[in-house]
Amino acid sequence: MKRKILIIFCSILLVGILLTGFLSLSLIKANYSNLLDDKIYTIIGLSIIIGLLASFVLAYRFINKMVGPLVEMTEATKQISDGDLTKRISVNSSDEIGKLATNFNNMAIRLSETIKELSESNINLSAVLTSIINPIIAVDNNHRIVLINPAAEQLFEVSAEEAKNKHILEVFRNNILDEELTHILENKIERQIEIFVKIPQEKILKIYTNLIKPKNQPDKIIGVVVLIQDVTEIRKLEKMRSGFVANVSHELRTPLTSISGFIETLKSGAIDDEKTKRRFLDIIDIETERLTRLIDDILTLSDIENTKHRDTRQKILTSDSIIEVEEIMKSVAKAKGIEILSEIESNLPALYGNRDWFKQMMINLLDNAIKYTISGGKVHIYAYEKYNKIFISVKDSGIGIPKSDLPKLFERFYRVDKARSRKVGGTGLGLAIVKHIVLSFDGKIKVSSEKGKGTEFTVIIPINNAVK
Ligand SMILES: Nc1ncnc2c1ncn2[C@@H]1O[C@H](COP(=O)(O)OP(=O)(O)OP(=O)(O)O)[C@@H](O)[C@H]1O
Ligand SMILES: [Mg+2]
């Protein structure tokens, strides 16, 4: 460009000089043919200088007019490409260069509008993607990631920058998802599947796939959107619920079968024998009682689970409550030849929660200690304050629990020895109830046991649960 300008500039200059020289020579020839030689040269010299100056001014103006807008345009394109979309060119001519400048300005306006629209829709899209709690990934036809939302970044422990353009297998090492992508891209179908993954914990993920089709080319497929739902908890709860229903049905059926069996036997003649009748009626009585207790326990458990524990915040005088339960259970223990000993700190700080549940918790723990300790044994109750917490422990010298059973102890209907528990009237819900009550106090429960030696359950409740 610079060379072209130089050539144009020199050409104008040369034409100017030649023209001036030619004109001055013609003038001299016509009017001053009798003048002295040196004067002629002066005139020629002067004419050349004037001509030079005139052509210089002319060339400068011409070039400036032609090149000025082009230089401005070059500058403007650079600024626009650097991101300054407000840059415009001043147009002050109606010739070709003026039209070019006008078109350039229009183009810059359109460009800035389009970019604004695009960035607005981009902001909206990323706001939507960020607010969606489900992980979302979009991949192209080669399974390369083109988009990943924050939830997916979190799930796969990868940043969007790291994941972009990577093959799905590099980010999510799971063949099933990759095979699924191949399947749906080949068959042009959309569907849902569930997969088991380890990332690093075991999870069950429900995967929804949708083909990506451009708006103006609905037959073309350019990739797949994968929406992921973590259904681990849902499936776990479903499994627990169906297990619970199966257990409840079984537990209810057992006494009912027994009751109906004995009634049947009585009806078919046994009622006439006084001794048999008494024995059968006693069994029916025990079974009916078990049935009632079972239903009561199920209702208590569901009540504790369904009540937001923050709803009930009664003041519980801890020491007094424990002593009250001790008194109640002492008679049960005495009947079995078991002694209850206690070391309960007086004036323990008050707790806040459901008073009846607190007592129920103590009853269940003492009931177990008595139930699973043979006659002549001892049960200790300790209650003290330490580290701004209340520690309540119930220790017995009973049959103990094998180590392998300890982790399952608080599950509903779990009994170490089913037959034995049934014999002593256990439903297997006592400790599940205790666990939920302890949780309602934001507390923890621990168990330590040695088979044949005894068991100790310790409940730890934070004192400041009142101020929360
Ligand atoms: N102090 C204990 N010593 C030995 N085993 C215990 C003790 N406490 C609980 N267990 C074992 O844990 C199991 C579960 O106890 P849990 O209180 O939940 O049920 P349960 O006592 O059988 O029935 P219930 O619902 O009537 O309390 C018991 O069946 C028993 O095997
Ligand atoms: Mg029990």
Coordinates of C-alpha atoms in Angstrom, one line a residue, residues 63-269:
I63 CA -3.6 11.1 -1.9
N64 CA -5.1 12.2 1.4
K65 CA -8.6 12.1 0.0
M66 CA -8.1 8.7 -1.5
V67 CA -6.0 7.0 1.1
G68 CA -7.3 8.8 4.3
P69 CA -10.5 6.7 4.6
L70 CA -8.6 3.5 3.8
V71 CA -6.1 4.2 6.6
E72 CA -9.0 5.0 8.9
M73 CA -10.8 1.8 7.8
T74 CA -7.7 -0.3 8.4
E75 CA -7.4 1.3 11.9
A76 CA -11.1 0.7 12.6
T77 CA -11.0 -3.0 11.5
K78 CA -8.0 -3.5 13.9
Q79 CA -9.9 -1.9 16.8
I80 CA -13.0 -3.9 16.0
S81 CA -11.1 -7.1 15.9
D82 CA -9.5 -6.1 19.2
G83 CA -13.1 -6.0 20.6
D84 CA -14.0 -2.3 20.4
L85 CA -17.3 -2.6 18.6
T86 CA -18.2 1.1 19.0
K87 CA -15.6 2.1 16.3
R88 CA -17.1 3.9 13.2
I89 CA -15.5 5.7 10.2
S90 CA -16.3 9.3 9.5
V91 CA -17.8 9.5 6.0
N92 CA -17.6 12.8 4.1
S93 CA -17.8 11.9 0.5
S94 CA -20.3 10.3 -1.8
D95 CA -17.8 8.6 -4.1
E96 CA -16.8 4.9 -4.1
I97 CA -14.6 5.3 -1.0
G98 CA -17.5 7.0 0.8
K99 CA -19.8 4.2 -0.1
L100 CA -17.3 1.7 1.1
A101 CA -17.0 3.5 4.4
T102 CA -20.8 3.6 4.8
N103 CA -21.0 -0.1 4.1
F104 CA -18.2 -0.7 6.6
N105 CA -20.1 1.3 9.3
N106 CA -23.3 -0.6 8.6
M107 CA -21.4 -3.9 8.9
A108 CA -19.9 -2.8 12.2
I109 CA -23.4 -1.9 13.5
R110 CA -24.8 -5.3 12.5
L111 CA -21.8 -7.1 13.9
S112 CA -22.1 -5.3 17.3
E113 CA -25.9 -6.1 17.4
T114 CA -25.3 -9.7 16.5
I115 CA -22.6 -10.1 19.1
K116 CA -24.8 -8.4 21.7
E117 CA -27.7 -10.8 21.0
L118 CA -25.3 -13.7 21.0
S119 CA -23.7 -12.8 24.3
E120 CA -27.2 -12.1 25.8
S121 CA -28.4 -15.5 24.8
N122 CA -25.1 -17.0 25.9
I123 CA -25.5 -15.4 29.4
N124 CA -29.1 -16.7 29.6
L125 CA -28.0 -20.2 28.5
S126 CA -25.2 -20.4 31.0
A127 CA -27.5 -19.0 33.8
V128 CA -30.0 -21.7 33.0
L129 CA -27.3 -24.4 32.9
T130 CA -25.8 -23.2 36.1
S131 CA -29.2 -23.2 37.9
I132 CA -30.0 -26.7 36.8
I133 CA -29.1 -29.0 39.7
N134 CA -28.8 -32.0 37.4
P135 CA -25.5 -32.6 35.7
I136 CA -25.7 -32.0 31.9
I137 CA -23.2 -32.8 29.2
A138 CA -23.5 -32.2 25.5
V139 CA -21.3 -34.2 23.2
D140 CA -20.8 -34.1 19.4
N141 CA -21.1 -37.1 17.1
N142 CA -17.6 -38.2 18.0
H143 CA -18.4 -38.3 21.7
R144 CA -16.4 -35.2 22.4
I145 CA -17.7 -32.9 25.1
V146 CA -18.9 -29.5 23.8
L147 CA -20.7 -28.4 26.9
I148 CA -20.7 -29.3 30.6
N149 CA -22.6 -27.5 33.4
P150 CA -21.3 -26.9 36.9
A151 CA -23.3 -29.8 38.4
A152 CA -21.6 -32.2 35.9
E153 CA -18.2 -30.6 36.7
Q154 CA -18.8 -31.4 40.3
L155 CA -20.0 -34.9 39.7
F156 CA -17.1 -35.8 37.5
E157 CA -14.6 -33.7 39.5
V158 CA -13.4 -31.9 36.3
S159 CA -13.5 -28.2 35.3
A160 CA -15.3 -27.1 32.1
E161 CA -11.9 -26.0 30.6
E162 CA -10.4 -29.4 31.2
A163 CA -13.4 -31.3 29.9
K164 CA -14.1 -29.3 26.7
N165 CA -13.3 -31.2 23.5
K166 CA -12.2 -34.2 25.4
H167 CA -13.7 -37.6 24.6
I168 CA -16.4 -38.6 27.1
L169 CA -14.3 -41.6 28.2
E170 CA -11.5 -39.3 29.2
V171 CA -13.8 -37.5 31.6
F172 CA -16.2 -40.3 32.7
R173 CA -14.5 -43.7 32.6
N174 CA -17.6 -45.7 32.0
N175 CA -18.0 -47.8 29.0
I176 CA -21.8 -48.2 29.4
L177 CA -22.4 -44.4 28.8
D178 CA -20.0 -44.4 25.8
E179 CA -21.7 -47.5 24.3
E180 CA -25.1 -45.8 25.0
L181 CA -24.0 -42.8 23.0
T182 CA -22.9 -44.9 20.1
H183 CA -26.2 -46.8 20.3
I184 CA -28.5 -43.7 20.3
L185 CA -26.4 -41.9 17.6
E186 CA -26.5 -45.0 15.3
N187 CA -30.2 -45.7 15.9
K188 CA -31.3 -42.1 16.2
I189 CA -33.3 -42.8 19.3
E190 CA -33.7 -41.1 22.7
R191 CA -34.0 -43.1 25.9
Q192 CA -33.3 -43.4 29.6
I193 CA -31.0 -45.9 31.3
E194 CA -29.7 -46.5 34.8
I195 CA -26.0 -47.2 35.4
F196 CA -23.9 -48.2 38.4
V197 CA -20.8 -46.1 38.7
K198 CA -17.9 -45.6 41.2
I199 CA -16.8 -42.0 41.2
P200 CA -15.3 -42.7 43.7
Q201 CA -18.3 -43.7 45.8
E202 CA -20.8 -46.1 44.4
K203 CA -23.7 -44.3 42.7
I204 CA -26.8 -45.2 40.7
L205 CA -27.2 -42.7 37.9
K206 CA -30.2 -42.3 35.7
I207 CA -29.2 -41.1 32.2
Y208 CA -31.6 -39.3 29.9
T209 CA -30.3 -38.8 26.3
N210 CA -31.6 -36.4 23.7
L211 CA -30.3 -36.0 20.2
I212 CA -29.2 -32.5 19.2
K213 CA -30.7 -31.4 15.8
P214 CA -30.1 -27.9 14.3
K215 CA -33.3 -25.9 14.0
N216 CA -33.2 -25.4 10.3
Q217 CA -32.0 -29.0 9.6
P218 CA -34.2 -31.3 11.7
D219 CA -33.0 -34.4 9.9
K220 CA -29.4 -33.8 10.8
I221 CA -27.9 -34.9 14.2
I222 CA -25.0 -33.0 15.5
G223 CA -24.6 -34.6 18.9
V224 CA -26.3 -35.7 22.1
V225 CA -27.4 -34.0 25.3
V226 CA -27.0 -36.2 28.4
L227 CA -28.9 -35.3 31.5
I228 CA -27.9 -37.2 34.6
Q229 CA -30.0 -37.8 37.7
D230 CA -28.4 -39.2 40.8
V231 CA -30.9 -41.8 42.0
T232 CA -28.7 -43.5 44.6
E233 CA -30.7 -42.2 47.6
I234 CA -34.1 -42.8 45.9
R235 CA -33.2 -46.4 45.1
K236 CA -31.8 -47.0 48.6
L237 CA -35.0 -45.6 50.2
E238 CA -37.1 -47.7 47.8
K239 CA -35.1 -50.8 48.8
M240 CA -35.5 -49.9 52.4
R241 CA -39.2 -49.3 52.1
S242 CA -39.9 -52.5 50.3
G243 CA -37.7 -54.4 52.8
F244 CA -39.6 -52.7 55.6
V245 CA -43.0 -53.6 54.1
A246 CA -41.8 -57.2 53.7
N247 CA -40.6 -57.3 57.3
V248 CA -43.7 -55.8 58.7
S249 CA -45.9 -58.2 56.8
H250 CA -43.9 -61.1 58.0
E251 CA -43.8 -59.9 61.6
L252 CA -47.6 -59.3 61.5
R253 CA -48.4 -62.6 59.9
T254 CA -46.5 -64.7 62.4
P255 CA -48.6 -63.8 65.5
L256 CA -51.8 -63.7 63.3
T257 CA -51.1 -67.2 62.0
S258 CA -50.5 -68.4 65.5
I259 CA -53.7 -66.8 66.8
S260 CA -55.8 -68.2 64.0
G261 CA -54.2 -71.6 64.4
F262 CA -55.0 -71.9 68.0
I263 CA -58.6 -70.5 67.5
E264 CA -59.1 -73.2 64.8
T265 CA -57.8 -75.9 67.2
L266 CA -60.1 -74.7 70.0
K267 CA -63.1 -74.7 67.7
S268 CA -62.4 -78.2 66.5
G269 CA -62.7 -79.6 70.0

